[in-house]
Structures are given as C-alpha cells and as structure tokens.
Coordinates of C-alpha atoms and ligand atoms in Angstrom, one line a residue:
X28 CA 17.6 -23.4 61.4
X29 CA 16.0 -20.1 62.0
X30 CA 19.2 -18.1 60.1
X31 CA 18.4 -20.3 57.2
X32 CA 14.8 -19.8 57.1
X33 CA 15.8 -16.1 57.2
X34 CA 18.1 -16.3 55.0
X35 CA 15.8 -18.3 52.5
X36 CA 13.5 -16.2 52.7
X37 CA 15.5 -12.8 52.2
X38 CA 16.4 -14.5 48.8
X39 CA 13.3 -15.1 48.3
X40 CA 12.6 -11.3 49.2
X41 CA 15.5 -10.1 47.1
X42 CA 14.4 -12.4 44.2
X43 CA 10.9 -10.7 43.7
X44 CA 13.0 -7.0 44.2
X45 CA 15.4 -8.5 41.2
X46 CA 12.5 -10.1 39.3
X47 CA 11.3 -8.0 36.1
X48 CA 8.0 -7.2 35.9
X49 CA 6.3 -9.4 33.3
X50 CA 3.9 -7.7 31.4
X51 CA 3.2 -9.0 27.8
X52 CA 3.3 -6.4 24.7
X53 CA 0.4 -6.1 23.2
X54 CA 0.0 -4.7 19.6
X55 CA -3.4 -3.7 17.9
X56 CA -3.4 -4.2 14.1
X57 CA -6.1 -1.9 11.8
X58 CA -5.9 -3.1 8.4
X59 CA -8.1 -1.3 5.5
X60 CA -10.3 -3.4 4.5
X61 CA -10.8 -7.2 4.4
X62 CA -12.0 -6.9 0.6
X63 CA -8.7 -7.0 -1.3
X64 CA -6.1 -9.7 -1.3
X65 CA -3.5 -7.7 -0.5
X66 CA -4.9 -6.2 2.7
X67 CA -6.6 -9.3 3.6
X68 CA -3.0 -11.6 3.6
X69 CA -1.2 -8.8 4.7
X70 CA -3.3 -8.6 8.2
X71 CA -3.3 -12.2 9.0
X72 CA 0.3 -12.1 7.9
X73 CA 1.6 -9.5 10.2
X74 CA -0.3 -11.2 12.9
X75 CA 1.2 -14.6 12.6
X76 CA 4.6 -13.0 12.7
X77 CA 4.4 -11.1 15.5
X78 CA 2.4 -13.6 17.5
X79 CA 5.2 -16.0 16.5
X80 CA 7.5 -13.3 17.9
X81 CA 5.7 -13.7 21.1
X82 CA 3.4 -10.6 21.2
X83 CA 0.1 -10.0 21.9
X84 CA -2.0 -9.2 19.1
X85 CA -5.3 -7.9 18.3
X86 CA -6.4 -7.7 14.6
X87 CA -9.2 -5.7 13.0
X88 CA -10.6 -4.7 9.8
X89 CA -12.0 -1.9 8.6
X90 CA -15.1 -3.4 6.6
X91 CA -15.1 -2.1 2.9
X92 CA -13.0 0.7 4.0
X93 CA -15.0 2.1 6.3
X94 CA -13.2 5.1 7.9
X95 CA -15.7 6.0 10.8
X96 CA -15.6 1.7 11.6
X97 CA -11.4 2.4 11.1
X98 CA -11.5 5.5 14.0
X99 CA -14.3 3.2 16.2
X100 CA -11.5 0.6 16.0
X101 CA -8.7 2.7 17.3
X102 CA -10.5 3.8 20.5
X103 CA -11.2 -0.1 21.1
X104 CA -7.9 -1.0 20.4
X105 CA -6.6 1.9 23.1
X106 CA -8.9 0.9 25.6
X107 CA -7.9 -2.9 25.3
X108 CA -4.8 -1.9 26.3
X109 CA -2.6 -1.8 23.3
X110 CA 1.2 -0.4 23.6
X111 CA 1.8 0.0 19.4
X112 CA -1.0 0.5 17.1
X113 CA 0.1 -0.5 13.3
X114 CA -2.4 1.1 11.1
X115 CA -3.2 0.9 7.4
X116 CA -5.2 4.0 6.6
X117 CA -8.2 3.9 4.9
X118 CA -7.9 8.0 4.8
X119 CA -4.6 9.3 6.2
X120 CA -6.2 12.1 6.9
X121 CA -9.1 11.4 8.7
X122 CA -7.6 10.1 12.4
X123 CA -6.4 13.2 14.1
X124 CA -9.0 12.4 16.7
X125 CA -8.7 9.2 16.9
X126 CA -5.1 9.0 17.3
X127 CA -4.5 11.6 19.3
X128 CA -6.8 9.8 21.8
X129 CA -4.2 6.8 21.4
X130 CA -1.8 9.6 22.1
X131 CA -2.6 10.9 25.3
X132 CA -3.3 7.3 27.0
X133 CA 0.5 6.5 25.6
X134 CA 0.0 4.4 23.0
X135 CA 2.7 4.6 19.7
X136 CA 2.0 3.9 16.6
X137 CA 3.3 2.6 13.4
X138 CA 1.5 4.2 10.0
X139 CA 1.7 0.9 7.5
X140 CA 2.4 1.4 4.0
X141 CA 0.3 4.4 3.8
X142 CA 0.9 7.7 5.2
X143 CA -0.8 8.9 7.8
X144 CA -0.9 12.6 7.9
X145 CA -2.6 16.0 9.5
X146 CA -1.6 14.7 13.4
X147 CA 2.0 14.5 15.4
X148 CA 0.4 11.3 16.9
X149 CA 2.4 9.0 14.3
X150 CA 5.6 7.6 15.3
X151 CA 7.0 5.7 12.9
X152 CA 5.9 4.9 9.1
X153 CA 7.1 1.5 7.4
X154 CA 6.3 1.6 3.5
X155 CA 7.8 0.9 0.0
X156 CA 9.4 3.7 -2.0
X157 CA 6.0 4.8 -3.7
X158 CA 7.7 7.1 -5.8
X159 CA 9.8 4.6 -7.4
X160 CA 6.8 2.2 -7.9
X161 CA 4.8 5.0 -10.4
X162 CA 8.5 5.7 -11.9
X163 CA 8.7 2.1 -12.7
X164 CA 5.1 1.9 -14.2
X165 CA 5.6 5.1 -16.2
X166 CA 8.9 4.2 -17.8
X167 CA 7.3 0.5 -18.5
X168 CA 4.8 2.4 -20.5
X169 CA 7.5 4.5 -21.7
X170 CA 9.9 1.3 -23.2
X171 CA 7.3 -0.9 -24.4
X172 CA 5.6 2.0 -26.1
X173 CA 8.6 3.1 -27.7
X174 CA 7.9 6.9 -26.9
X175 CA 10.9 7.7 -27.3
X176 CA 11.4 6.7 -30.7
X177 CA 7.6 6.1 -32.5
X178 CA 7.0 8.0 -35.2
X179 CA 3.2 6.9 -34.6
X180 CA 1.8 9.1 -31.7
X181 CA 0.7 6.6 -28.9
X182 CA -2.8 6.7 -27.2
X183 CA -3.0 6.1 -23.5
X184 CA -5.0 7.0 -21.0
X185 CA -4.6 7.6 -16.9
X186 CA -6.1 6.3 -13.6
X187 CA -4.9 7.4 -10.3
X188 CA -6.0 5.8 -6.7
X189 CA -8.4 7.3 -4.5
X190 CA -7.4 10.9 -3.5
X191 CA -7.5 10.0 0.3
X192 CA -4.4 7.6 0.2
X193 CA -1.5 10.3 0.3
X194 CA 0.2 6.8 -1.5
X195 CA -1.7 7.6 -4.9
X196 CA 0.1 11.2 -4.8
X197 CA 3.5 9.3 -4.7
X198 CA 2.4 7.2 -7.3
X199 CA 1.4 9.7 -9.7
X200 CA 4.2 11.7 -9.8
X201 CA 6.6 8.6 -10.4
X202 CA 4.6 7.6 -13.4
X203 CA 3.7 11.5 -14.5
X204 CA 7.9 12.2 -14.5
X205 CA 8.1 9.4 -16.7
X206 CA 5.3 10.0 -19.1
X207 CA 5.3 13.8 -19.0
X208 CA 7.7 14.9 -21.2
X209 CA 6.4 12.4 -24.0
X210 CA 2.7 13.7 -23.2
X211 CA 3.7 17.4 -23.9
X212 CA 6.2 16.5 -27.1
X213 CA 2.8 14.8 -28.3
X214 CA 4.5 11.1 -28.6
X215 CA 1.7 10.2 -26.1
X216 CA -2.0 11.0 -26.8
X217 CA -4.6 11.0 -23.7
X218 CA -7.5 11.4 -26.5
X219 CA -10.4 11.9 -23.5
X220 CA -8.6 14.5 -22.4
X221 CA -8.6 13.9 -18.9
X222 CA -5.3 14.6 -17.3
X223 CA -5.8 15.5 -13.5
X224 CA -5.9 13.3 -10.7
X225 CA -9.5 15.4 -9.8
X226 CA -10.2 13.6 -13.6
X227 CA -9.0 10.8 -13.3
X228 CA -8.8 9.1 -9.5
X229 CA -10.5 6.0 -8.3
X230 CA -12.5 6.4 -5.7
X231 CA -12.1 4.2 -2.8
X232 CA -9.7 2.5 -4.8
X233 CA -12.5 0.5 -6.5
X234 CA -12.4 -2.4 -9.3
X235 CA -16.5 -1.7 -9.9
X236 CA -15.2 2.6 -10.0
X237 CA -12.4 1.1 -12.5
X238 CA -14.6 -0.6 -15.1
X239 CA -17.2 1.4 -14.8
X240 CA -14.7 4.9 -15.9
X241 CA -12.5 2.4 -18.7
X242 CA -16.2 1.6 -19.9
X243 CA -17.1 5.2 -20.4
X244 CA -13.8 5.9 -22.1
X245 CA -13.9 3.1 -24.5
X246 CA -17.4 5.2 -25.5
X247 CA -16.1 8.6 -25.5
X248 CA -13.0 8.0 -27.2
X249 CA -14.3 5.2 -29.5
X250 CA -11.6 2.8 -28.6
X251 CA -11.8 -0.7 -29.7
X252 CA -10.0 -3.2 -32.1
X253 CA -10.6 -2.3 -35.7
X254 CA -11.6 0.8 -33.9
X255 CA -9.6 4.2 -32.2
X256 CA -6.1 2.6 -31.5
X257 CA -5.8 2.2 -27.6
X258 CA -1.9 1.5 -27.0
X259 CA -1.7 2.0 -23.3
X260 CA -3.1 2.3 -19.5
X261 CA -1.7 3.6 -17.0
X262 CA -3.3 1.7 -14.0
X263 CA -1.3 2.3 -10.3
X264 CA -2.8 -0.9 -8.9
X265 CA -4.1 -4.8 -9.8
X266 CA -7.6 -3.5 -8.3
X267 CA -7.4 -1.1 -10.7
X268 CA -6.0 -2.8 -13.8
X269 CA -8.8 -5.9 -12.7
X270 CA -11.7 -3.3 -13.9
X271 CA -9.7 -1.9 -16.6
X272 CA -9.3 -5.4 -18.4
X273 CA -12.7 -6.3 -17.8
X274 CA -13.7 -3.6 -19.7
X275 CA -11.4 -3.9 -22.4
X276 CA -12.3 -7.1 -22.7
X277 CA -15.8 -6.7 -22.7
X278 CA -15.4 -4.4 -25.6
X279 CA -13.5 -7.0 -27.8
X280 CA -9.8 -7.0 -26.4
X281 CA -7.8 -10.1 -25.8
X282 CA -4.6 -11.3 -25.5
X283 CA -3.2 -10.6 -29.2
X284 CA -4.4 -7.1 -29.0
X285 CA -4.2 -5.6 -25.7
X286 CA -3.1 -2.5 -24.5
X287 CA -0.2 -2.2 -22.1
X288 CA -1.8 -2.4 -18.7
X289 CA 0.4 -1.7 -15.2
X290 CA -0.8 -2.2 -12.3
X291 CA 0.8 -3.3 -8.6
X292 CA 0.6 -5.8 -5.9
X293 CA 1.1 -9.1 -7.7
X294 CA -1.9 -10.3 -6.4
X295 CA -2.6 -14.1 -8.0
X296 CA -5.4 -12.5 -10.4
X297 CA -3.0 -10.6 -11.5
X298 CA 0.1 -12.6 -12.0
X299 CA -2.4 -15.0 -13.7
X300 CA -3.2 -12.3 -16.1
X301 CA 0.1 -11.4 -16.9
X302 CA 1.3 -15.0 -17.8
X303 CA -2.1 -15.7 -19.9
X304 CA -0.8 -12.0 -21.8
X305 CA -3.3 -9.6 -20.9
X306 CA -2.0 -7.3 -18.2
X307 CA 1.6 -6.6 -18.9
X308 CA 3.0 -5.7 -15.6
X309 CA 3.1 -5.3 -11.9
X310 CA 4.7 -4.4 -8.7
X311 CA 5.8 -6.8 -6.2
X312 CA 6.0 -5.5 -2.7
X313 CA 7.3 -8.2 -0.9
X314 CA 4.8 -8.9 2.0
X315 CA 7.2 -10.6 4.1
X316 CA 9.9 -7.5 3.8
X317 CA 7.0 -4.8 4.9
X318 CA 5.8 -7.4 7.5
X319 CA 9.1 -8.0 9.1
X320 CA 10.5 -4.4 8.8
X321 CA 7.2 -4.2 11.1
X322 CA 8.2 -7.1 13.8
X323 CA 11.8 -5.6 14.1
X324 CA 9.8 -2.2 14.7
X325 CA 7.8 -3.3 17.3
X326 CA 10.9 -5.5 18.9
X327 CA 12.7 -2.9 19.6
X328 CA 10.2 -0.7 20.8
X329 CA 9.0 -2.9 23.4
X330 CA 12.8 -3.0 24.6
X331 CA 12.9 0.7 24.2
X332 CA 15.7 0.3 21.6
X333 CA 16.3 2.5 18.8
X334 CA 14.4 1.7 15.4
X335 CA 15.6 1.3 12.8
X336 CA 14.8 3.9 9.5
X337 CA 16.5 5.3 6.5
X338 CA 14.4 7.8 5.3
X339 CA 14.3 11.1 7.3
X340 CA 12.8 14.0 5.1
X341 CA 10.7 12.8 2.2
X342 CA 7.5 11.6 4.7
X343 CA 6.6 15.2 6.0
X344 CA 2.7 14.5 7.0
X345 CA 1.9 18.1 7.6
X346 CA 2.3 17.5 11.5
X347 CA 5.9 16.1 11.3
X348 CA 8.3 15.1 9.0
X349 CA 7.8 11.1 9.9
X350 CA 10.9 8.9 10.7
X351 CA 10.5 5.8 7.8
X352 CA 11.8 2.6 7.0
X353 CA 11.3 2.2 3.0
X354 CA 11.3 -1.3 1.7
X355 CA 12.2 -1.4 -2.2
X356 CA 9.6 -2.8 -5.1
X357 CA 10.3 -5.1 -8.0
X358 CA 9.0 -4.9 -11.3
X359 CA 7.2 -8.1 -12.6
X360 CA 6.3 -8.8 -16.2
X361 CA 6.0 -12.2 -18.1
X362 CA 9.5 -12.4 -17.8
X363 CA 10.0 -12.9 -13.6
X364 CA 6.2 -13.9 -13.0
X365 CA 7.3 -17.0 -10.8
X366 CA 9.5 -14.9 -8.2
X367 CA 6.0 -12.9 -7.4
X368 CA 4.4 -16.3 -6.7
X369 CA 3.7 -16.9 -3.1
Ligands
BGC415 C1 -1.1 0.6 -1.6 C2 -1.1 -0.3 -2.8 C3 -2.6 -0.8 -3.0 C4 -3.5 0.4 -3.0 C5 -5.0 -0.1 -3.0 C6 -2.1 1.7 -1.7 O1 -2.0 2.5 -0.6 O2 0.2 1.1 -1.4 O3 -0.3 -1.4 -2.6 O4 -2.7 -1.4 -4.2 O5 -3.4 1.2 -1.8 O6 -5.3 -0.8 -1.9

C-alpha cells in the first residue's frame, strides 16, 4: 500500500518534471491606420488567422496614421507581454525607440508589408515584390499607351506615395524603369513638369492630398476633354487613383474618355471602377498569401524553428540587410476583375 502510494506519487513527481511548461504565445499586431480598406481587412484578418492558429493576439490601430499613437502602441504592446510584434509602419523610419525598447525586453518582430528601417531591432520582413508592382504599372502604361510605337507624343502625369513608406521608393523605380526611357525619347509628355518624387508624392498617402494635386494639374496644364489631351496617370495605389478619378471626373471625364489610371490593392471601390471603365488597372496582393506567410512566421518562431525566407539582400534597412519572405502581385484589369473579388 505504502510502495504504491510512493510509487504514485513519484509519477506524479516525475510527471510535473516531464510536463512542458504551458505558456501561450502571444502576438501584438500594429496596423497603420483603420481608415483604408486594405489596412482595415488586413488587421482583423491576420488576427482571425492566428487566433485560429491558437495564439494570443492583441490588435491595434494606429488612428489616421498617427505615428506618435503607432510608437505609444509598441511600448503597450511590450509591456502586455507580447513575444512577436507584426508591425505595419506608418513611417519606417520613425521607431528606432520604440523598437529598440521591444528589443531589450526580448521581444521579435515581424516588419509587415512595409519596410521598417534606421534600427537592427527588425527580425524578419514579410512583403510583396514592390519593385515588380511599379514595373507592372509602368509597362501597363507603357502597352496601352503604345509608347513604343505612337507617332502622337503621349501626356501623362506622375504621383508617388508618401515619402515615409520606404514601399513608395520601390514602387517608383518599378514604374520609372518602365516609363523612363519613353519620357527622355519624348514618346511620353509630363506637361506640368513635375518629375521628382519631392514633386510629386502624396503625403500620408492621402485620397483628399490626391484630388486636391490632380485638381491643380487639370488647371495648370489645361487638361480636359475637348481640352489639353490627358492620356495617362501614373497612380501607385487605389487611394490614390480614388482622388485622381474624382477629379477627372469632376472636370468632365467619364468612362468613354478616360485616361489610363493604375493604381494597387484591388480594393472593392476600385475593382468596381475598373469593371464600370474608369480606372484601368490594379494590383492584387493577395491578403490571405501576406497573412499566412505571417502565421507560418510566427509558427515557427514560437517553436524556435527556422523561418522561412527567399530574399536575402535586396531589404537592407540601413541597420541590417533584413531576412524576407516576398509574396508575388497580380495584375488586374477588366479582363481578370473577378479573381480580385473577395
Ligand atoms: C502598401 C500599399 C498601399 C499603400 C497605401 C503601401 O505601403 O504596400 O499596398 O496601397 O501603402 O496604404
């Protein structure tokens, strides 16, 4: 009687030796800002998934793109406890402090879709291949305005993001490759004349910044139908292209005359333009690949498994060059619109 009770409870003993320590993974999420569709899905996205993956998660928004709320976030999010932190930057370059607080009480973290640079603190980034997104919008405007072969010089004009998202950089040169060479053998006409990202960015990424420059364009230039031929825009994203059309619209511009208008996302106001024939294009960047590629991140983390990438050199952040995982883009035009639908 008395050996079994000791033996039972040596089991017992050696059971809780044996028994792993249970201590749930908890993952803070800072999204940009709750004011555009994509950011807004993409948040409430990520944290389904990895709830459903059985994590912990805490999500957060950074207002209107607030980057002092974004840094106030990341200290709550340490001190709650957080193992991973997957941040969308508002300004990559503003959360040295911030992160390396995350840093030193050992927290990792995951820079989401846009780069976060200036700090070591950043362990992995998970994006799409930004480059190939303005490649794809250049060369649209490229092909559809047959700059390659008009005898007609082409007028188009340029927007680039905000200058704080080290994305619109990546963007830009994609598009500029392509365009470029057709800009400088005079194929292509920018008749305002403004031709710099410092010319012609968007601050904050904003529709209201959008309209407001197209608007001031359509004046300067005289653009309009019956007016100074406007053939083309190049816009790098649907919050952009949104205030673009608007304009254009406003100034007499519908579907039988429209420019050729990028843009990226696929967000429904967008892929609703594109099938009623105003805005001719977009980029689809699948939510659920970036949003899974994260979840298989964070999996493997919490087992202290290797991640894994497939880009090693292009991300350099000015701290590090940052181990990556690049998802790949898809064009969509009238022709595909229904594989964007979600
Ligand atoms: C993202 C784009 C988005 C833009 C504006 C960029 O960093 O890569 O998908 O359209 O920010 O939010």
């Amino acid at each position: 009687m008395k050996l079994v009770k000791l033996l039972s409870c040596s089991t017992v003993a050696a059971m809780m030796f044996i028994a792993p320590q249970v201590h749930a993974y908890k993952v803070g999420l800072a999204m940009p800002t709750q004011n555009e569709d994509r950011w807004y899905n993409e948040g409430v996205l990520l944290q389904n998934k990895l709830k459903n993956a059985g994590f912990d998660v805490e999500l957060f928004y950074g207002g209107d793109g607030d980057i002092d709320l974004q840094n106030k976030q990341i200290i709550r999010l340490t001190n709650l406890g957080v193992n991973v932190l997957v941040v969308g930057a508002i300004d990559g370059a503003a959360m040295s402090d911030s992160l390396g607080f995350a840093k030193s009480k050992g927290v990792a973290v995951i820079s989401y879709d846009r780069l976060i640079t200036k700090t070591p603190a950043v362990s992995y980034y998970a994006t799409f291949d930004n480059e190939m997104v303005g490649h794809m919008q250049g060369k649209y405007l490229v092909d559809k305005l047959n700059l390659a072969t008009t005898s007609t010089p082409k007028n188009i004009e340029l927007f680039y993001g905000s200058l704080t998202d080290n994305n619109a950089r990546f963007f830009w040169k994609g598009a500029m490759d392509e365009l470029r060479p057709y800009i400088q053998s005079g194929q292509a006409v920018i008749r305002s004349g403004q031709t710099t990202p410092e010319e012609v960015n968007t601050p904050d990424w904003s529709t209201t910044e959008a309209n407001k420059r197209m608007g001031e364009l359509i004046e300067k230039v005289g653009y309009g139908p019956g007016k100074t031929r406007l053939d083309g825009v190049l816009c790098p994203a649907d919050c952009i292209s949104s205030g673009v059309l608007f304009a254009l619209k406003r100034n007499g511009y519908d579907s039988s005359n429209m420019p050729v208008v990028t843009g990226q996302d696929a967000v429904p106001e967008a892929l609703d333009s594109i099938e009623n024939g105003e805005q001719a294009m977009t980029i689809f960047k699948n939510p659920n690949e970036l949003c899974n590629t994260i979840v298989s991140m964070v999996t493997n983390m919490s087992k202290g498994q290797p991640v894994e990438i497939n880009d090693t050199s292009t991300y350099d952040n000015g701290a590090k060059i940052v181990d990556t995982y690049l998802c790949m883009p898809e064009l969509i035009d009238k022709s595909n619109v229904a594989k964007a639908r979600r």
